[in-house]
Short mmCIF file of C-alpha atoms and ligand atoms in Angstrom, two decimals:
data_model
loop_
_atom_site.label_atom_id
_atom_site.label_comp_id
_atom_site.label_asym_id
_atom_site.label_seq_id
_atom_site.Cartn_x
_atom_site.Cartn_y
_atom_site.Cartn_z
CA MET A 1 0.00 0.00 0.00
CA SER A 2 1.16 3.49 -0.78
CA PHE A 3 0.71 6.35 1.65
CA LEU A 4 -1.18 9.11 -0.07
CA GLN A 5 -1.37 12.81 0.58
CA PHE A 6 -4.62 14.65 0.02
CA GLU A 7 -3.50 16.01 -3.38
CA GLU A 8 -3.03 12.50 -4.75
CA PHE A 9 -6.11 11.15 -3.05
CA ASN A 10 -8.09 14.05 -4.47
CA ALA A 11 -7.16 12.92 -8.00
CA TYR A 12 -8.60 9.44 -7.36
CA GLN A 13 -11.64 10.37 -5.25
CA PRO A 14 -12.33 14.10 -5.48
CA LEU A 15 -15.68 14.04 -3.65
CA VAL A 16 -14.51 12.01 -0.69
CA ALA A 17 -11.26 13.98 -0.46
CA GLN A 18 -13.14 17.27 -0.36
CA MET A 19 -15.55 16.02 2.30
CA LEU A 20 -12.70 14.83 4.49
CA ILE A 21 -10.66 18.01 4.02
CA ASN A 22 -13.72 20.10 4.93
CA SER A 23 -14.35 18.02 8.04
CA PHE A 24 -10.76 18.52 9.19
CA GLN A 25 -10.87 22.24 8.43
CA LYS A 26 -14.10 22.74 10.33
CA ASN A 27 -13.11 20.23 12.96
CA ARG A 28 -16.36 18.41 12.39
CA LEU A 29 -15.44 14.79 12.35
CA ALA A 30 -17.81 11.87 12.69
CA HIS A 31 -16.89 9.12 15.12
CA ALA A 32 -17.62 6.45 12.56
CA TYR A 33 -17.16 6.39 8.82
CA ILE A 34 -18.05 3.84 6.21
CA PHE A 35 -15.87 3.97 3.11
CA GLU A 36 -18.00 2.24 0.53
CA GLY A 37 -17.23 1.47 -3.11
CA PRO A 38 -15.89 -1.11 -5.58
CA ARG A 39 -12.63 -2.93 -4.95
CA GLY A 40 -9.48 -1.07 -5.91
CA THR A 41 -10.83 2.43 -5.30
CA LYS A 42 -8.26 3.40 -2.65
CA LYS A 43 -10.45 2.89 0.40
CA LEU A 44 -7.67 1.46 2.58
CA ASP A 45 -5.26 4.18 1.46
CA ALA A 46 -7.90 6.74 2.43
CA ALA A 47 -8.34 5.12 5.84
CA PHE A 48 -4.61 5.40 6.52
CA LEU A 49 -4.52 8.98 5.26
CA PHE A 50 -7.34 9.72 7.72
CA ALA A 51 -5.48 8.02 10.58
CA LYS A 52 -2.26 9.84 9.76
CA ARG A 53 -3.96 13.21 9.60
CA MET A 54 -5.67 12.50 12.92
CA LEU A 55 -2.44 11.64 14.70
CA CYS A 56 0.09 13.82 12.86
CA LEU A 57 1.86 16.20 15.23
CA ALA A 58 2.36 18.90 12.59
CA PRO A 59 -0.19 18.71 9.78
CA GLY A 60 0.74 20.92 6.85
CA PRO A 61 -1.25 22.99 4.40
CA GLY A 62 -4.10 21.26 2.61
CA GLN A 63 -4.64 19.16 5.75
CA ASN A 64 -1.77 16.88 4.77
CA PRO A 65 -0.01 14.83 7.42
CA CYS A 66 3.65 15.82 7.63
CA CYS A 67 4.95 12.25 7.09
CA VAL A 68 8.07 12.95 9.16
CA CYS A 69 6.84 13.22 12.74
CA ARG A 70 7.02 10.31 15.15
CA ASN A 71 3.35 9.47 14.71
CA CYS A 72 3.34 9.61 10.93
CA ARG A 73 6.39 7.37 10.78
CA LYS A 74 4.95 4.86 13.22
CA ILE A 75 1.73 4.65 11.20
CA GLU A 76 3.71 4.07 8.01
CA ALA A 77 5.64 1.31 9.76
CA GLY A 78 2.37 -0.20 10.98
CA THR A 79 3.46 0.09 14.61
CA HIS A 80 1.40 2.94 16.02
CA PRO A 81 -0.48 1.62 19.06
CA ASN A 82 -3.40 4.00 18.44
CA VAL A 83 -4.18 2.60 15.01
CA PHE A 84 -5.97 -0.73 14.96
CA ARG A 85 -6.53 -2.70 11.81
CA ILE A 86 -9.03 -5.52 11.72
CA ALA A 87 -9.35 -7.90 8.78
CA ALA A 88 -11.23 -11.16 8.41
CA GLU A 89 -9.48 -14.21 9.81
CA GLY A 90 -10.69 -16.88 7.43
CA GLU A 91 -14.13 -16.23 6.01
CA ASN A 92 -15.39 -13.80 8.63
CA ILE A 93 -14.38 -11.17 11.11
CA LYS A 94 -14.75 -13.03 14.37
CA VAL A 95 -16.46 -11.66 17.43
CA GLU A 96 -13.28 -12.37 19.43
CA GLN A 97 -11.38 -9.98 17.20
CA ILE A 98 -13.89 -7.22 17.90
CA ARG A 99 -13.87 -7.97 21.63
CA ALA A 100 -10.08 -7.91 21.77
CA MET A 101 -10.09 -4.52 20.07
CA ILE A 102 -12.74 -3.15 22.44
CA ALA A 103 -10.66 -4.38 25.39
CA GLU A 104 -7.66 -2.53 23.96
CA LEU A 105 -9.72 0.62 23.54
CA SER A 106 -10.87 0.49 27.15
CA LYS A 107 -7.26 0.67 28.35
CA THR A 108 -5.33 3.89 28.55
CA SER A 109 -3.24 4.25 25.46
CA VAL A 110 0.54 4.40 25.75
CA GLU A 111 0.49 7.18 23.18
CA ASN A 112 -1.47 10.41 23.42
CA GLY A 113 -3.95 11.45 20.80
CA PRO A 114 -7.00 9.94 19.15
CA ARG A 115 -7.37 6.26 18.45
CA ILE A 116 -8.55 4.98 15.11
CA TYR A 117 -9.68 1.53 14.20
CA ILE A 118 -9.95 0.41 10.62
CA VAL A 119 -12.24 -2.52 9.82
CA GLU A 120 -11.49 -4.00 6.41
CA GLU A 121 -14.31 -5.78 4.59
CA ALA A 122 -16.73 -4.76 7.34
CA ASP A 123 -19.46 -6.75 5.56
CA ARG A 124 -17.68 -9.89 6.77
CA MET A 125 -18.89 -9.28 10.31
CA ARG A 126 -21.66 -11.70 11.17
CA ALA A 127 -24.40 -10.56 13.55
CA GLU A 128 -22.50 -11.36 16.74
CA ALA A 129 -19.38 -9.44 15.73
CA ALA A 130 -21.42 -6.56 14.33
CA ASN A 131 -23.46 -6.28 17.52
CA ALA A 132 -20.30 -6.20 19.62
CA LEU A 133 -18.97 -3.40 17.44
CA LEU A 134 -22.30 -1.62 17.56
CA LYS A 135 -21.91 -1.05 21.28
CA THR A 136 -18.71 0.92 20.77
CA LEU A 137 -20.31 2.84 17.93
CA GLU A 138 -23.20 3.79 20.18
CA GLU A 139 -20.93 4.97 22.96
CA PRO A 140 -17.71 5.94 21.30
CA GLY A 141 -14.91 6.92 23.62
CA ASN A 142 -13.99 10.56 23.56
CA ASP A 143 -11.28 10.27 21.06
CA VAL A 144 -12.05 7.04 19.26
CA TYR A 145 -12.81 6.92 15.54
CA ALA A 146 -13.94 4.04 13.35
CA VAL A 147 -13.36 3.64 9.64
CA MET A 148 -15.18 0.68 8.16
CA LEU A 149 -14.43 -0.38 4.60
CA THR A 150 -16.67 -2.37 2.32
CA ASP A 151 -17.28 -3.18 -1.30
CA LYS A 152 -20.58 -4.82 -0.36
CA TYR A 153 -22.40 -1.89 1.17
CA ASN A 154 -25.78 -3.57 0.96
CA SER A 155 -24.57 -6.47 3.10
CA LEU A 156 -23.74 -4.22 6.06
CA LEU A 157 -26.12 -4.30 8.98
CA LYS A 158 -28.47 -1.32 8.76
CA THR A 159 -27.89 -0.55 12.43
CA ILE A 160 -24.20 -0.08 11.70
CA VAL A 161 -24.84 2.04 8.62
CA SER A 162 -27.20 4.31 10.56
CA ARG A 163 -24.47 5.15 13.08
CA ALA A 164 -21.82 6.09 10.57
CA GLN A 165 -21.17 8.70 7.96
CA VAL A 166 -21.04 6.99 4.58
CA MET A 167 -18.49 8.04 1.98
CA HIS A 168 -19.12 6.68 -1.52
CA PHE A 169 -15.97 5.82 -3.45
CA GLN A 170 -16.28 5.89 -7.24
CA PRO A 171 -14.50 3.67 -9.79
CA ILE A 172 -11.17 5.28 -10.61
CA ASP A 173 -10.90 7.11 -13.89
CA LYS A 174 -9.32 5.03 -16.68
CA ALA A 175 -6.92 7.82 -17.63
CA LEU A 176 -5.55 7.89 -14.06
CA ILE A 177 -4.98 4.15 -14.02
CA LYS A 178 -3.22 4.42 -17.37
CA ALA A 179 -1.02 7.25 -16.07
CA ASP A 180 -0.08 5.20 -13.00
CA LEU A 181 0.77 2.17 -15.13
CA LEU A 182 3.00 4.33 -17.33
CA LYS A 183 4.68 5.70 -14.19
CA GLN A 184 5.47 2.12 -13.22
CA GLY A 185 7.27 1.67 -16.51
CA ILE A 186 4.56 -0.44 -18.14
CA GLU A 187 4.57 -0.42 -21.94
CA PRO A 188 2.20 2.22 -23.38
CA CYS A 189 0.09 -0.29 -25.27
CA ILE A 190 -0.47 -2.48 -22.19
CA ALA A 191 -1.10 0.65 -20.12
CA SER A 192 -3.86 1.72 -22.54
CA VAL A 193 -5.57 -1.65 -22.74
CA ILE A 194 -5.57 -2.80 -19.08
CA PRO A 195 -7.81 0.03 -17.79
CA GLU A 196 -10.37 -1.19 -20.32
CA TYR A 197 -10.27 -4.56 -18.57
CA THR A 198 -10.43 -3.38 -14.97
CA ASN A 199 -10.95 -0.13 -13.10
CA ASN A 200 -9.64 -1.75 -9.96
CA HIS A 201 -6.41 0.15 -9.39
CA GLU A 202 -4.67 -2.65 -7.48
CA ASP A 203 -5.68 -5.33 -9.99
CA ALA A 204 -4.51 -3.16 -12.89
CA ILE A 205 -1.01 -2.85 -11.41
CA ARG A 206 -0.88 -6.55 -10.51
CA ILE A 207 -1.99 -7.63 -14.00
CA ALA A 208 0.45 -5.30 -15.71
CA GLN A 209 3.31 -6.76 -13.68
CA SER A 210 2.39 -10.43 -14.13
CA PRO A 211 4.59 -12.18 -16.73
CA GLU A 212 1.86 -14.76 -17.42
CA MET A 213 -0.69 -12.07 -18.15
CA ALA A 214 1.80 -10.12 -20.23
CA ALA A 215 2.33 -13.26 -22.33
CA LEU A 216 -1.43 -13.55 -22.91
CA PHE A 217 -1.52 -9.88 -23.80
CA MET A 218 1.14 -10.39 -26.49
CA ALA A 219 -0.72 -13.42 -27.82
CA ILE A 220 -3.69 -11.35 -29.01
CA PRO A 221 -1.96 -9.22 -31.68
CA GLU A 222 0.09 -12.28 -32.56
CA LEU A 223 -3.06 -14.33 -33.21
CA TYR A 224 -4.66 -11.58 -35.25
CA GLY A 225 -1.34 -11.14 -37.06
CA MET A 226 -1.87 -14.65 -38.46
CA ALA A 227 -5.36 -13.83 -39.71
CA GLY A 228 -5.72 -13.72 -43.46
CA ASN A 229 -2.33 -15.38 -43.91
CA PRO A 230 -2.70 -18.86 -45.44
CA GLU A 231 0.84 -19.73 -44.31
CA ALA A 232 -0.07 -19.32 -40.63
CA SER A 233 -2.89 -20.67 -38.51
CA MET A 234 -4.72 -18.87 -35.71
CA VAL A 235 -6.33 -22.16 -34.78
CA LEU A 236 -3.05 -24.01 -34.33
CA ARG A 237 -1.44 -21.10 -32.51
CA PHE A 238 -4.38 -20.92 -30.12
CA ARG A 239 -4.02 -24.65 -29.42
CA GLU A 240 -0.41 -24.02 -28.45
CA ILE A 241 -1.31 -21.41 -25.88
CA ARG A 242 -4.68 -22.74 -24.73
CA ASP A 243 -3.27 -24.30 -21.54
CA SER A 244 -2.21 -20.86 -20.33
CA VAL A 245 -5.63 -19.44 -21.25
CA PHE A 246 -7.49 -22.06 -19.24
CA VAL A 247 -5.22 -22.08 -16.17
CA ASP A 248 -7.97 -20.43 -14.14
CA TRP A 249 -11.07 -18.30 -14.50
CA GLU A 250 -9.24 -14.97 -14.33
CA MET A 251 -6.82 -15.88 -17.12
CA THR A 252 -9.69 -17.05 -19.35
CA ASP A 253 -11.64 -13.90 -18.58
CA TYR A 254 -8.60 -11.72 -19.25
CA PHE A 255 -7.82 -13.43 -22.55
CA LEU A 256 -11.41 -13.22 -23.74
CA THR A 257 -11.75 -9.57 -22.75
CA LEU A 258 -8.58 -8.68 -24.67
CA LEU A 259 -9.90 -10.60 -27.66
CA ILE A 260 -13.16 -8.64 -27.48
CA LEU A 261 -11.27 -5.35 -27.23
CA TYR A 262 -9.21 -6.21 -30.30
CA GLN A 263 -12.29 -7.25 -32.24
CA LYS A 264 -14.02 -4.01 -31.19
CA ASP A 265 -10.97 -2.11 -32.42
CA LEU A 266 -11.36 -3.85 -35.78
CA LEU A 267 -14.91 -2.58 -35.90
CA HIS A 268 -13.75 0.96 -35.02
CA CYS A 269 -11.22 0.64 -37.83
CA LYS A 270 -13.85 -0.48 -40.30
CA LEU A 271 -16.02 2.49 -39.34
CA ALA A 272 -13.03 4.88 -39.40
CA ARG A 273 -13.49 5.70 -35.70
CA THR A 274 -9.76 5.67 -35.11
CA ALA A 275 -9.93 7.86 -32.01
CA GLU A 276 -11.71 5.05 -30.18
CA ILE A 277 -9.08 2.41 -30.87
CA VAL A 278 -7.32 1.19 -27.71
CA TRP A 279 -4.75 -1.05 -29.36
CA SER A 280 -3.30 1.95 -31.15
CA PRO A 281 0.13 0.54 -32.20
CA ASP A 282 -1.78 -1.99 -34.33
CA ILE A 283 -3.86 0.46 -36.35
CA GLU A 284 -2.08 -0.23 -39.61
CA LYS A 285 -2.39 -4.00 -39.25
CA MET A 286 -6.03 -3.63 -38.18
CA THR A 287 -6.91 -1.47 -41.15
CA LYS A 288 -5.62 -4.21 -43.45
CA LEU A 289 -7.54 -6.90 -41.57
CA ALA A 290 -10.74 -4.87 -41.46
CA SER A 291 -10.59 -4.45 -45.21
CA LEU A 292 -10.68 -8.25 -45.66
CA VAL A 293 -14.08 -8.68 -44.03
CA SER A 294 -17.48 -7.00 -43.88
CA GLN A 295 -18.75 -4.89 -41.00
CA LYS A 296 -21.49 -7.45 -40.48
CA TRP A 297 -18.98 -10.28 -40.18
CA ILE A 298 -16.90 -8.34 -37.64
CA GLU A 299 -20.06 -7.67 -35.61
CA ASP A 300 -21.17 -11.30 -35.77
CA ALA A 301 -17.80 -12.54 -34.53
CA LEU A 302 -17.95 -9.96 -31.76
CA GLU A 303 -21.38 -11.29 -30.80
CA LYS A 304 -19.95 -14.80 -30.50
CA MET A 305 -17.22 -13.48 -28.18
CA LEU A 306 -19.68 -11.56 -26.04
CA ALA A 307 -21.85 -14.67 -25.75
CA LEU A 308 -18.81 -16.56 -24.44
CA LYS A 309 -18.20 -13.74 -21.99
CA THR A 310 -21.75 -14.02 -20.67
CA ARG A 311 -21.35 -17.74 -20.17
CA LEU A 312 -18.03 -17.15 -18.43
CA LYS A 313 -19.81 -14.88 -15.94
CA PHE A 314 -21.86 -17.91 -14.96
CA ASN A 315 -18.63 -19.86 -14.52
CA ILE A 316 -19.10 -21.86 -17.68
CA ILE A 317 -15.68 -22.29 -19.27
CA ASP A 318 -16.40 -23.92 -22.60
CA SER A 319 -12.94 -24.49 -24.02
CA LEU A 320 -14.37 -26.16 -27.11
CA ALA A 321 -16.30 -23.01 -27.91
CA PHE A 322 -13.00 -21.11 -27.91
CA ASP A 323 -11.52 -23.56 -30.42
CA ASN A 324 -14.61 -23.10 -32.57
CA LEU A 325 -14.32 -19.35 -32.30
CA PHE A 326 -10.80 -19.42 -33.71
CA ILE A 327 -11.88 -21.75 -36.49
CA HIS A 328 -14.62 -19.24 -37.30
CA LEU A 329 -12.19 -16.28 -37.22
CA GLU A 330 -9.62 -18.05 -39.38
CA ARG A 331 -12.19 -19.01 -42.00
CA GLY A 332 -13.64 -15.53 -42.09
CA PHE A 333 -10.33 -13.73 -42.57
CA ASN A 334 -8.92 -16.30 -44.98
CA HIS A 335 -11.96 -16.33 -47.21
CA ALA A 336 -12.44 -12.60 -47.05
CA ILE A 337 -16.14 -12.69 -46.24
ZN1 ZN B 1 3.16 13.94 11.01
#
């Protein structure tokens, strides 16, 4: 996890950042917050920014924690005794975990200043754990603050929600994810395509850095590069790589999504909508391919891919249907339909 300042956080989640900055400026903080939103939207980073700002001994302009004081450094090292972090042990957050935290909170802290507890995946509290937590929410200690994180807002107990201020985190802008991938030294083409696959910031970075996923990424233009060439075979090439495609659900989903994006790009090419093409280094190759086939054929093939994607959502991995898809693509391009 990276430790954000408000400027950076503001770029990812402008609404939430502004609300938090205002609360600090006006000294109007709630005792309990729920940070709610899809995975990979910087909720945990925001919780730590909140904790740092609360405990920082010399907050700077823009409400930023100084990052150099004793408290800031201890929080970054994960050793500040006033910051508690609770995450599910196994499937659920256990009631014992909540009780242990409450017992800690009832003791005098070794450090001065407010105490903050961060509950990750708060929806994983079953009734018993949630009810134990509820008591502390109802009677918060003077200087005790809760930040509960969830990507399943609707699964939270209503009694918990009603005692907290809810902050809604939005999916992160594609352009920002792309910029971050570029900053990490990821190739521009991969950096443009991955945000089309996921707007989960953490997943995007993980996928971009995975050699296996990079290999699948390279396979897509390679496969299409064989289209329309009687000397090469998309079908045979796919058979060579199919084991890596069907390793697990995520790899299959990733491969299929990339395939769909490339096919969509072909359609954009055919319709001269070049500004919408994500796989931009391949425009020349795509233009040639798109000229071999009709718009209708491109759309039909795209339909077949989207149908596979729907089935994949229901956990149906039909590897035979993938083989058939490549047979269909090869025939289409080779016979210039
Ligand atoms: Zn500080």
